[in-house]
PDB file of C-alpha atoms in Angstrom:
ATOM      1  CA  MET X   1      23.246 219.548 -49.670  1.00 36.00           C
ATOM      2  CA  THR X   2      26.807 220.636 -50.961  1.00 38.00           C
ATOM      3  CA  ASP X   3      26.824 220.202 -54.889  1.00 41.00           C
ATOM      4  CA  THR X   4      29.756 217.682 -56.165  1.00 41.00           C
ATOM      5  CA  ALA X   5      31.271 217.810 -59.497  1.00 37.00           C
ATOM      6  CA  PRO X   6      31.354 214.639 -61.214  1.00 40.00           C
ATOM      7  CA  ALA X   7      34.515 212.110 -61.374  1.00 40.00           C
ATOM      8  CA  PRO X   8      36.030 212.496 -64.678  1.00 43.00           C
ATOM      9  CA  ALA X   9      35.468 209.836 -67.500  1.00 52.00           C
ATOM     10  CA  SER X  10      38.085 206.474 -66.873  1.00 76.00           C
ATOM     11  CA  ILE X  11      39.466 203.419 -69.031  1.00 93.00           C
ATOM     12  CA  ARG X  12      41.545 200.927 -68.251  1.00 95.00           C
ATOM     13  CA  ILE X  13      44.952 201.808 -68.719  1.00 96.00           C
ATOM     14  CA  GLY X  14      47.148 198.700 -69.658  1.00 97.00           C
ATOM     15  CA  THR X  15      50.543 197.173 -71.471  1.00 98.00           C
ATOM     16  CA  ALA X  16      51.919 194.583 -73.192  1.00 98.00           C
ATOM     17  CA  PRO X  17      54.626 191.937 -73.526  1.00 98.00           C
ATOM     18  CA  ASP X  18      54.469 194.146 -77.122  1.00 97.00           C
ATOM     19  CA  SER X  19      55.827 196.639 -75.551  1.00 97.00           C
ATOM     20  CA  TRP X  20      59.118 194.670 -74.286  1.00 98.00           C
ATOM     21  CA  GLY X  21      60.183 193.408 -77.668  1.00 96.00           C
ATOM     22  CA  VAL X  22      57.795 190.205 -76.956  1.00 97.00           C
ATOM     23  CA  TRP X  23      56.973 188.358 -80.105  1.00 95.00           C
ATOM     24  CA  PHE X  24      57.053 185.262 -80.108  1.00 95.00           C
ATOM     25  CA  PRO X  25      56.242 182.524 -77.616  1.00 96.00           C
ATOM     26  CA  ASP X  26      59.826 181.487 -76.849  1.00 94.00           C
ATOM     27  CA  ASP X  27      62.699 183.841 -78.335  1.00 94.00           C
ATOM     28  CA  PRO X  28      65.739 183.745 -76.228  1.00 94.00           C
ATOM     29  CA  GLY X  29      66.899 187.165 -76.999  1.00 94.00           C
ATOM     30  CA  GLN X  30      62.792 188.139 -76.176  1.00 96.00           C
ATOM     31  CA  VAL X  31      62.587 189.632 -72.282  1.00 97.00           C
ATOM     32  CA  PRO X  32      61.923 186.194 -69.844  1.00 97.00           C
ATOM     33  CA  TRP X  33      57.786 186.440 -68.986  1.00 98.00           C
ATOM     34  CA  GLN X  34      59.255 186.755 -65.452  1.00 98.00           C
ATOM     35  CA  ARG X  35      61.283 190.273 -65.556  1.00 98.00           C
ATOM     36  CA  PHE X  36      57.526 191.187 -68.108  1.00 98.00           C
ATOM     37  CA  LEU X  37      55.720 191.138 -65.340  1.00 98.00           C
ATOM     38  CA  ASP X  38      58.009 192.407 -62.845  1.00 98.00           C
ATOM     39  CA  GLU X  39      58.523 195.189 -64.631  1.00 98.00           C
ATOM     40  CA  ALA X  40      54.864 196.168 -65.417  1.00 98.00           C
ATOM     41  CA  ALA X  41      54.218 195.641 -62.332  1.00 98.00           C
ATOM     42  CA  ALA X  42      56.714 198.325 -60.977  1.00 98.00           C
ATOM     43  CA  ALA X  43      55.524 200.715 -63.718  1.00 98.00           C
ATOM     44  CA  GLY X  44      52.359 201.197 -62.313  1.00 97.00           C
ATOM     45  CA  TYR X  45      50.883 198.742 -65.030  1.00 97.00           C
ATOM     46  CA  GLU X  46      47.049 196.769 -63.540  1.00 97.00           C
ATOM     47  CA  TRP X  47      46.201 195.265 -66.369  1.00 98.00           C
ATOM     48  CA  ILE X  48      48.215 193.253 -68.991  1.00 98.00           C
ATOM     49  CA  GLU X  49      47.562 191.568 -72.182  1.00 98.00           C
ATOM     50  CA  LEU X  50      48.782 187.274 -72.325  1.00 98.00           C
ATOM     51  CA  GLY X  51      51.039 188.443 -75.673  1.00 97.00           C
ATOM     52  CA  PRO X  52      52.045 184.892 -78.021  1.00 97.00           C
ATOM     53  CA  TYR X  53      50.505 181.539 -76.647  1.00 97.00           C
ATOM     54  CA  GLY X  54      53.088 180.510 -74.409  1.00 97.00           C
ATOM     55  CA  TYR X  55      54.997 183.021 -73.323  1.00 98.00           C
ATOM     56  CA  LEU X  56      53.547 183.416 -70.215  1.00 98.00           C
ATOM     57  CA  PRO X  57      52.362 180.514 -68.169  1.00 98.00           C
ATOM     58  CA  THR X  58      49.936 178.880 -70.341  1.00 98.00           C
ATOM     59  CA  ASP X  59      48.348 176.684 -66.541  1.00 98.00           C
ATOM     60  CA  PRO X  60      45.534 178.865 -65.555  1.00 98.00           C
ATOM     61  CA  SER X  61      46.618 178.366 -61.796  1.00 98.00           C
ATOM     62  CA  GLN X  62      49.735 178.792 -62.033  1.00 98.00           C
ATOM     63  CA  LEU X  63      49.388 182.351 -64.374  1.00 98.00           C
ATOM     64  CA  SER X  64      47.216 183.316 -61.809  1.00 98.00           C
ATOM     65  CA  ASP X  65      49.092 183.211 -58.683  1.00 98.00           C
ATOM     66  CA  GLU X  66      51.995 184.818 -60.739  1.00 98.00           C
ATOM     67  CA  LEU X  67      48.974 188.185 -61.779  1.00 98.00           C
ATOM     68  CA  ALA X  68      48.133 188.256 -58.571  1.00 98.00           C
ATOM     69  CA  SER X  69      51.398 188.312 -56.484  1.00 98.00           C
ATOM     70  CA  ARG X  70      52.051 191.557 -58.624  1.00 98.00           C
ATOM     71  CA  GLY X  71      49.068 192.995 -58.091  1.00 98.00           C
ATOM     72  CA  LEU X  72      48.041 192.340 -62.599  1.00 98.00           C
ATOM     73  CA  ARG X  73      45.234 191.143 -63.768  1.00 98.00           C
ATOM     74  CA  LEU X  74      44.501 190.102 -67.369  1.00 98.00           C
ATOM     75  CA  SER X  75      42.578 192.098 -70.178  1.00 98.00           C
ATOM     76  CA  ALA X  76      43.122 189.590 -73.326  1.00 98.00           C
ATOM     77  CA  GLY X  77      44.457 186.887 -75.028  1.00 98.00           C
ATOM     78  CA  THR X  78      45.625 187.496 -79.173  1.00 97.00           C
ATOM     79  CA  VAL X  79      44.826 184.894 -82.445  1.00 97.00           C
ATOM     80  CA  PHE X  80      45.795 185.094 -85.547  1.00 96.00           C
ATOM     81  CA  THR X  81      43.105 184.995 -88.353  1.00 97.00           C
ATOM     82  CA  GLY X  82      43.260 184.755 -91.641  1.00 96.00           C
ATOM     83  CA  LEU X  83      39.840 183.779 -92.724  1.00 97.00           C
ATOM     84  CA  HIS X  84      39.923 185.217 -96.683  1.00 97.00           C
ATOM     85  CA  LYS X  85      42.260 183.097 -97.515  1.00 96.00           C
ATOM     86  CA  GLY X  86      38.556 179.900 -97.603  1.00 92.00           C
ATOM     87  CA  GLU X  87      36.536 178.333 -95.074  1.00 86.00           C
ATOM     88  CA  ASP X  88      39.021 175.697 -93.836  1.00 91.00           C
ATOM     89  CA  GLN X  89      40.728 178.815 -92.075  1.00 96.00           C
ATOM     90  CA  PHE X  90      37.490 179.130 -89.418  1.00 97.00           C
ATOM     91  CA  GLN X  91      39.452 175.740 -87.807  1.00 96.00           C
ATOM     92  CA  ARG X  92      42.349 177.159 -87.637  1.00 96.00           C
ATOM     93  CA  ALA X  93      40.941 179.925 -85.365  1.00 97.00           C
ATOM     94  CA  TRP X  94      38.734 178.447 -83.854  1.00 97.00           C
ATOM     95  CA  ASP X  95      41.801 175.881 -82.640  1.00 97.00           C
ATOM     96  CA  GLN X  96      43.832 179.528 -81.852  1.00 96.00           C
ATOM     97  CA  ALA X  97      40.780 180.585 -79.677  1.00 96.00           C
ATOM     98  CA  VAL X  98      40.354 177.235 -77.450  1.00 96.00           C
ATOM     99  CA  ALA X  99      43.388 177.889 -76.735  1.00 97.00           C
ATOM    100  CA  VAL X 100      43.330 181.380 -75.487  1.00 98.00           C
ATOM    101  CA  ALA X 101      40.453 182.692 -74.634  1.00 97.00           C
ATOM    102  CA  GLY X 102      39.977 179.133 -72.557  1.00 97.00           C
ATOM    103  CA  LEU X 103      43.671 180.874 -70.976  1.00 98.00           C
ATOM    104  CA  ALA X 104      42.514 183.963 -70.749  1.00 98.00           C
ATOM    105  CA  SER X 105      38.208 183.516 -69.469  1.00 97.00           C
ATOM    106  CA  ALA X 106      39.626 181.664 -67.404  1.00 98.00           C
ATOM    107  CA  LEU X 107      42.016 184.652 -65.599  1.00 98.00           C
ATOM    108  CA  GLY X 108      38.757 186.852 -65.869  1.00 97.00           C
ATOM    109  CA  ALA X 109      39.488 188.219 -69.299  1.00 98.00           C
ATOM    110  CA  GLU X 110      36.804 189.429 -71.405  1.00 97.00           C
ATOM    111  CA  HIS X 111      38.520 190.194 -75.035  1.00 98.00           C
ATOM    112  CA  LEU X 112      39.954 188.693 -77.692  1.00 98.00           C
ATOM    113  CA  VAL X 113      42.015 190.226 -80.011  1.00 98.00           C
ATOM    114  CA  THR X 114      42.181 188.762 -83.663  1.00 98.00           C
ATOM    115  CA  ILE X 115      44.305 190.219 -86.381  1.00 97.00           C
ATOM    116  CA  PRO X 116      44.997 189.361 -89.741  1.00 97.00           C
ATOM    117  CA  ASP X 117      47.570 187.355 -91.682  1.00 96.00           C
ATOM    118  CA  LEU X 118      49.968 189.552 -93.338  1.00 97.00           C
ATOM    119  CA  TRP X 119      50.148 190.285 -97.146  1.00 95.00           C
ATOM    120  CA  ARG X 120      53.783 190.369 -96.372  1.00 94.00           C
ATOM    121  CA  SER X 121      55.797 187.761 -94.127  1.00 91.00           C
ATOM    122  CA  ASP X 122      57.293 189.498 -91.111  1.00 84.00           C
ATOM    123  CA  ALA X 123      60.145 187.570 -91.085  1.00 84.00           C
ATOM    124  CA  THR X 124      61.521 187.095 -94.806  1.00 89.00           C
ATOM    125  CA  GLU X 125      59.417 189.652 -96.536  1.00 89.00           C
ATOM    126  CA  GLU X 126      58.487 187.906 -98.968  1.00 93.00           C
ATOM    127  CA  VAL X 127      55.533 188.733-100.727  1.00 95.00           C
ATOM    128  CA  LEU X 128      52.622 186.013 -99.829  1.00 96.00           C
ATOM    129  CA  GLU X 129      49.391 187.361-102.005  1.00 96.00           C
ATOM    130  CA  SER X 130      47.812 190.192-103.506  1.00 96.00           C
ATOM    131  CA  ARG X 131      48.308 194.188-101.361  1.00 96.00           C
ATOM    132  CA  THR X 132      44.176 193.797-101.824  1.00 97.00           C
ATOM    133  CA  LEU X 133      40.863 191.985-101.577  1.00 98.00           C
ATOM    134  CA  THR X 134      38.069 190.735-103.825  1.00 98.00           C
ATOM    135  CA  ASP X 135      35.202 190.968-103.174  1.00 98.00           C
ATOM    136  CA  GLU X 136      34.453 187.793-102.963  1.00 97.00           C
ATOM    137  CA  GLN X 137      37.396 187.770 -99.904  1.00 98.00           C
ATOM    138  CA  TRP X 138      36.068 190.740 -98.515  1.00 98.00           C
ATOM    139  CA  GLU X 139      32.744 188.783 -98.270  1.00 97.00           C
ATOM    140  CA  ARG X 140      34.517 185.743 -96.550  1.00 97.00           C
ATOM    141  CA  LEU X 141      36.513 187.533 -94.615  1.00 98.00           C
ATOM    142  CA  GLY X 142      32.988 189.076 -92.982  1.00 98.00           C
ATOM    143  CA  LYS X 143      31.634 186.146 -92.441  1.00 97.00           C
ATOM    144  CA  GLY X 144      34.373 183.782 -90.784  1.00 98.00           C
ATOM    145  CA  HIS X 145      35.230 186.588 -87.737  1.00 98.00           C
ATOM    146  CA  ASP X 146      31.089 186.099 -87.254  1.00 98.00           C
ATOM    147  CA  GLN X 147      31.457 183.199 -86.859  1.00 98.00           C
ATOM    148  CA  LEU X 148      33.886 183.591 -84.664  1.00 98.00           C
ATOM    149  CA  GLY X 149      32.849 185.832 -83.037  1.00 98.00           C
ATOM    150  CA  LYS X 150      30.036 184.271 -82.079  1.00 98.00           C
ATOM    151  CA  ALA X 151      31.664 181.447 -80.976  1.00 98.00           C
ATOM    152  CA  LEU X 152      33.880 183.523 -78.781  1.00 98.00           C
ATOM    153  CA  LEU X 153      30.565 184.927 -77.139  1.00 98.00           C
ATOM    154  CA  GLU X 154      28.613 182.007 -76.943  1.00 98.00           C
ATOM    155  CA  GLU X 155      31.655 179.361 -75.702  1.00 97.00           C
ATOM    156  CA  TYR X 156      33.465 181.585 -73.531  1.00 97.00           C
ATOM    157  CA  GLY X 157      32.089 185.300 -72.493  1.00 97.00           C
ATOM    158  CA  VAL X 158      34.842 186.464 -74.779  1.00 98.00           C
ATOM    159  CA  HIS X 159      34.472 189.602 -77.542  1.00 98.00           C
ATOM    160  CA  GLN X 160      36.193 189.322 -80.756  1.00 98.00           C
ATOM    161  CA  GLN X 161      38.147 192.717 -80.874  1.00 98.00           C
ATOM    162  CA  PHE X 162      39.826 193.279 -84.785  1.00 98.00           C
ATOM    163  CA  HIS X 163      42.647 194.548 -84.578  1.00 98.00           C
ATOM    164  CA  THR X 164      43.661 196.101 -88.321  1.00 97.00           C
ATOM    165  CA  HIS X 165      47.341 196.210 -89.244  1.00 97.00           C
ATOM    166  CA  ALA X 166      50.191 197.116 -91.201  1.00 97.00           C
ATOM    167  CA  ASP X 167      51.103 195.360 -93.828  1.00 97.00           C
ATOM    168  CA  SER X 168      47.583 193.470 -94.226  1.00 97.00           C
ATOM    169  CA  HIS X 169      44.686 193.809 -95.820  1.00 98.00           C
ATOM    170  CA  VAL X 170      42.809 195.796 -93.468  1.00 98.00           C
ATOM    171  CA  GLY X 171      45.261 198.986 -92.687  1.00 97.00           C
ATOM    172  CA  THR X 172      43.808 202.532 -93.859  1.00 98.00           C
ATOM    173  CA  HIS X 173      41.017 204.714 -93.308  1.00 98.00           C
ATOM    174  CA  ASP X 174      38.903 202.731 -95.935  1.00 98.00           C
ATOM    175  CA  GLU X 175      39.412 199.535 -95.147  1.00 98.00           C
ATOM    176  CA  THR X 176      38.081 200.140 -92.149  1.00 98.00           C
ATOM    177  CA  VAL X 177      35.071 201.035 -92.742  1.00 98.00           C
ATOM    178  CA  ARG X 178      34.885 198.295 -95.438  1.00 98.00           C
ATOM    179  CA  PHE X 179      35.543 195.883 -92.492  1.00 98.00           C
ATOM    180  CA  LEU X 180      32.533 197.009 -90.003  1.00 98.00           C
ATOM    181  CA  GLU X 181      30.437 197.307 -93.467  1.00 98.00           C
ATOM    182  CA  VAL X 182      31.626 193.896 -93.575  1.00 98.00           C
ATOM    183  CA  THR X 183      30.598 192.808 -90.319  1.00 98.00           C
ATOM    184  CA  ASP X 184      28.480 192.419 -87.441  1.00 98.00           C
ATOM    185  CA  PRO X 185      28.844 194.067 -83.898  1.00 98.00           C
ATOM    186  CA  GLU X 186      27.436 191.956 -81.840  1.00 98.00           C
ATOM    187  CA  TYR X 187      29.960 189.334 -83.270  1.00 98.00           C
ATOM    188  CA  THR X 188      33.367 191.535 -84.161  1.00 98.00           C
ATOM    189  CA  ASN X 189      34.073 194.612 -83.198  1.00 98.00           C
ATOM    190  CA  LEU X 190      37.547 196.996 -83.300  1.00 98.00           C
ATOM    191  CA  CYS X 191      40.912 197.034 -81.400  1.00 98.00           C
ATOM    192  CA  LEU X 192      41.605 200.147 -82.727  1.00 98.00           C
ATOM    193  CA  ASP X 193      45.517 200.525 -82.778  1.00 98.00           C
ATOM    194  CA  THR X 194      46.668 204.007 -83.153  1.00 98.00           C
ATOM    195  CA  GLY X 195      49.980 203.503 -83.810  1.00 98.00           C
ATOM    196  CA  HIS X 196      48.553 201.344 -86.847  1.00 98.00           C
ATOM    197  CA  PHE X 197      46.466 203.282 -87.904  1.00 98.00           C
ATOM    198  CA  ALA X 198      48.633 206.048 -88.069  1.00 98.00           C
ATOM    199  CA  TYR X 199      51.353 204.131 -90.185  1.00 98.00           C
ATOM    200  CA  TYR X 200      48.230 204.432 -92.939  1.00 97.00           C
ATOM    201  CA  GLY X 201      47.576 208.048 -92.772  1.00 97.00           C
ATOM    202  CA  GLY X 202      44.255 207.150 -90.309  1.00 98.00           C
ATOM    203  CA  ASP X 203      42.562 209.500 -88.229  1.00 98.00           C
ATOM    204  CA  SER X 204      42.225 207.428 -84.684  1.00 98.00           C
ATOM    205  CA  LEU X 205      39.789 210.390 -83.543  1.00 98.00           C
ATOM    206  CA  GLN X 206      38.150 210.565 -86.845  1.00 98.00           C
ATOM    207  CA  LEU X 207      37.077 207.120 -86.907  1.00 98.00           C
ATOM    208  CA  ILE X 208      36.032 207.320 -83.076  1.00 98.00           C
ATOM    209  CA  ALA X 209      33.077 209.856 -84.493  1.00 98.00           C
ATOM    210  CA  GLU X 210      32.171 207.891 -87.217  1.00 98.00           C
ATOM    211  CA  HIS X 211      32.142 204.887 -85.102  1.00 98.00           C
ATOM    212  CA  PRO X 212      31.472 205.617 -81.963  1.00 98.00           C
ATOM    213  CA  ASP X 213      29.443 202.074 -81.446  1.00 97.00           C
ATOM    214  CA  ARG X 214      32.459 199.766 -82.716  1.00 98.00           C
ATOM    215  CA  ILE X 215      35.667 200.877 -80.924  1.00 98.00           C
ATOM    216  CA  GLY X 216      35.625 198.423 -78.653  1.00 98.00           C
ATOM    217  CA  TYR X 217      39.189 198.840 -76.998  1.00 98.00           C
ATOM    218  CA  LEU X 218      42.507 200.055 -77.698  1.00 98.00           C
ATOM    219  CA  HIS X 219      46.342 199.785 -78.474  1.00 98.00           C
ATOM    220  CA  LEU X 220      48.076 202.843 -77.547  1.00 98.00           C
ATOM    221  CA  LYS X 221      51.277 203.498 -79.795  1.00 97.00           C
ATOM    222  CA  GLN X 222      52.747 206.341 -81.822  1.00 98.00           C
ATOM    223  CA  VAL X 223      54.312 206.530 -84.426  1.00 98.00           C
ATOM    224  CA  ASP X 224      57.864 208.600 -85.677  1.00 98.00           C
ATOM    225  CA  PRO X 225      56.706 211.144 -88.687  1.00 98.00           C
ATOM    226  CA  GLU X 226      60.236 210.946 -89.993  1.00 98.00           C
ATOM    227  CA  VAL X 227      60.511 207.314 -90.331  1.00 98.00           C
ATOM    228  CA  LEU X 228      57.240 205.962 -91.627  1.00 98.00           C
ATOM    229  CA  ARG X 229      57.688 208.979 -94.610  1.00 98.00           C
ATOM    230  CA  ARG X 230      60.402 207.163 -95.207  1.00 98.00           C
ATOM    231  CA  THR X 231      59.119 203.497 -95.173  1.00 98.00           C
ATOM    232  CA  HIS X 232      55.859 204.715 -97.286  1.00 98.00           C
ATOM    233  CA  GLU X 233      58.958 205.721-100.045  1.00 98.00           C
ATOM    234  CA  HIS X 234      60.810 202.543-100.086  1.00 97.00           C
ATOM    235  CA  ASP X 235      58.164 200.331 -99.589  1.00 96.00           C
ATOM    236  CA  THR X 236      59.743 199.320 -96.045  1.00 96.00           C
ATOM    237  CA  PRO X 237      58.946 195.401 -94.557  1.00 96.00           C
ATOM    238  CA  PHE X 238      56.567 196.134 -91.529  1.00 96.00           C
ATOM    239  CA  ALA X 239      58.805 194.197 -89.110  1.00 93.00           C
ATOM    240  CA  THR X 240      62.069 196.245 -90.944  1.00 95.00           C
ATOM    241  CA  ALA X 241      60.502 199.820 -89.720  1.00 96.00           C
ATOM    242  CA  VAL X 242      60.171 198.362 -86.604  1.00 95.00           C
ATOM    243  CA  ALA X 243      63.179 197.349 -86.658  1.00 94.00           C
ATOM    244  CA  GLU X 244      64.522 201.411 -87.581  1.00 96.00           C
ATOM    245  CA  GLY X 245      61.965 202.656 -85.020  1.00 96.00           C
ATOM    246  CA  VAL X 246      58.636 203.203 -86.723  1.00 97.00           C
ATOM    247  CA  MET X 247      56.686 202.650 -83.225  1.00 97.00           C
ATOM    248  CA  THR X 248      57.753 205.572 -80.790  1.00 97.00           C
ATOM    249  CA  GLU X 249      58.119 206.454 -77.472  1.00 97.00           C
ATOM    250  CA  PRO X 250      54.871 208.908 -76.556  1.00 96.00           C
ATOM    251  CA  PRO X 251      55.214 211.765 -76.978  1.00 96.00           C
ATOM    252  CA  HIS X 252      57.497 211.814 -79.103  1.00 96.00           C
ATOM    253  CA  GLY X 253      55.657 210.829 -81.760  1.00 97.00           C
ATOM    254  CA  GLU X 254      51.591 210.655 -83.622  1.00 98.00           C
ATOM    255  CA  PRO X 255      48.632 210.760 -82.627  1.00 98.00           C
ATOM    256  CA  ALA X 256      48.294 212.505 -79.547  1.00 96.00           C
ATOM    257  CA  LEU X 257      46.999 209.996 -76.748  1.00 96.00           C
ATOM    258  CA  ALA X 258      44.951 212.221 -74.905  1.00 94.00           C
ATOM    259  CA  PRO X 259      42.439 213.122 -77.051  1.00 95.00           C
ATOM    260  CA  ILE X 260      41.835 209.875 -77.741  1.00 96.00           C
ATOM    261  CA  ILE X 261      41.771 208.344 -74.173  1.00 96.00           C
ATOM    262  CA  GLU X 262      39.216 211.490 -73.153  1.00 94.00           C
ATOM    263  CA  ALA X 263      37.024 210.825 -76.731  1.00 96.00           C
ATOM    264  CA  VAL X 264      37.016 206.707 -75.758  1.00 97.00           C
ATOM    265  CA  ALA X 265      36.118 207.317 -71.743  1.00 95.00           C
ATOM    266  CA  GLN X 266      32.849 208.979 -73.181  1.00 94.00           C
ATOM    267  CA  ILE X 267      31.764 206.371 -74.940  1.00 95.00           C
ATOM    268  CA  ASP X 268      32.161 203.452 -72.520  1.00 95.00           C
ATOM    269  CA  PRO X 269      35.085 203.990 -69.198  1.00 94.00           C
ATOM    270  CA  GLN X 270      35.507 200.460 -69.029  1.00 94.00           C
ATOM    271  CA  ILE X 271      37.315 199.742 -72.253  1.00 97.00           C
ATOM    272  CA  PHE X 272      41.059 198.812 -72.182  1.00 98.00           C
ATOM    273  CA  GLY X 273      43.636 201.045 -73.220  1.00 97.00           C
ATOM    274  CA  ILE X 274      46.331 199.177 -73.881  1.00 98.00           C
ATOM    275  CA  VAL X 275      49.728 200.625 -74.426  1.00 97.00           C
ATOM    276  CA  GLU X 276      51.919 198.545 -77.433  1.00 94.00           C
ATOM    277  CA  GLN X 277      55.220 200.475 -78.695  1.00 94.00           C
ATOM    278  CA  ASP X 278      56.187 197.515 -80.989  1.00 95.00           C
ATOM    279  CA  MET X 279      59.971 196.814 -80.516  1.00 94.00           C
ATOM    280  CA  TYR X 280      60.519 193.673 -81.549  1.00 93.00           C
ATOM    281  CA  GLY X 281      65.043 193.354 -81.179  1.00 91.00           C
ATOM    282  CA  CYS X 282      65.073 195.944 -79.043  1.00 93.00           C
ATOM    283  CA  SER X 283      67.526 195.141 -75.190  1.00 95.00           C
ATOM    284  CA  VAL X 284      66.613 193.535 -72.812  1.00 97.00           C
ATOM    285  CA  ASP X 285      67.434 196.550 -70.553  1.00 97.00           C
ATOM    286  CA  ALA X 286      65.342 199.219 -73.104  1.00 97.00           C
ATOM    287  CA  PRO X 287      62.100 198.324 -72.379  1.00 97.00           C
ATOM    288  CA  GLY X 288      61.417 198.600 -68.387  1.00 98.00           C
ATOM    289  CA  PRO X 289      62.539 202.516 -68.191  1.00 98.00           C
ATOM    290  CA  ILE X 290      60.402 203.416 -71.017  1.00 97.00           C
ATOM    291  CA  ALA X 291      57.321 201.066 -70.055  1.00 97.00           C
ATOM    292  CA  GLU X 292      57.675 203.789 -66.344  1.00 97.00           C
ATOM    293  CA  ARG X 293      57.926 207.372 -68.583  1.00 97.00           C
ATOM    294  CA  THR X 294      55.492 205.938 -70.748  1.00 97.00           C
ATOM    295  CA  PHE X 295      52.639 205.034 -67.927  1.00 96.00           C
ATOM    296  CA  GLN X 296      53.232 208.574 -66.184  1.00 95.00           C
ATOM    297  CA  HIS X 297      53.194 209.819 -69.591  1.00 94.00           C
ATOM    298  CA  ILE X 298      50.043 208.956 -70.241  1.00 93.00           C
ATOM    299  CA  LEU X 299      49.280 209.574 -66.443  1.00 88.00           C
ATOM    300  CA  GLY X 300      49.950 213.186 -66.888  1.00 85.00           C
ATOM    301  CA  ALA X 301      48.318 213.781 -70.221  1.00 72.00           C
ATOM    302  CA  THR X 302      44.412 213.341 -68.744  1.00 61.00           C
ATOM    303  CA  ASP X 303      42.593 212.439 -66.238  1.00 56.00           C
ATOM    304  CA  ALA X 304      40.456 210.351 -67.989  1.00 46.00           C
ATOM    305  CA  ALA X 305      43.455 208.000 -68.124  1.00 48.00           C
ATOM    306  CA  ARG X 306      43.236 207.106 -63.962  1.00 50.00           C
ATOM    307  CA  VAL X 307      44.175 203.582 -63.294  1.00 48.00           C
ATOM    308  CA  ARG X 308      41.103 201.778 -61.975  1.00 47.00           C
TER     309      ARG X 308
END
């Protein structure tokens, strides 16, 4: 018998409407959904996220047919939450989840990414609330997400993945760790967004090493260090920073993606790594070529990123 080397570890690589500048269900300046699907498939991706609910078709049969005709599959949907604000916020989150998780799970997706409300509006730049949470709000945040995660798992078989975010209350390393401390890993884990975590100086590899059991999903993106420096120097709102190019095309930014992919592959090869380059407001002709180059960069950077 001849010994054979084990196959390299791999994760599931995909992309999302965000990498085509899509932030809203309906915006005439955004890439039409048919073009997004066509270009995602042409770039080589097999997996995609749902994006803002209503951007892609919401009829399960129609969406299934559209994806299948392009060789695409769905990894997750997304909802927005403000569970630190009060008990009434659970119903707001659940109303979204019924629609989004219902559609996503009907197409076989097993994850729901939850994005917290921002303390500063990304539409008007208005400061909406304090930048930091009180102890009571932290407790409410944790309990609310565990309640949501439990309901998602029991009702839809979907796992909640919490997305730390710029201009939100959970963005820094310390805030992220505190969030993990107030939540139950059975119901709430992390969508580690490498760009948003780096936005506040977070080290993704350190977080993965310290909390390997809490990494349930990845968003792969990079920040431009010089734009980020100016962003913090001028306290620039996140949406404006995006327009100025704070999230940049790999491999031109930080952090390096290959070591992160390889580290997560050792935890669980079934974890998704979804490429997301915040590009809202971009030309409709810009995303397709960037998507192709990024896909090839990831494939070339590490054997752990083989598409499955």
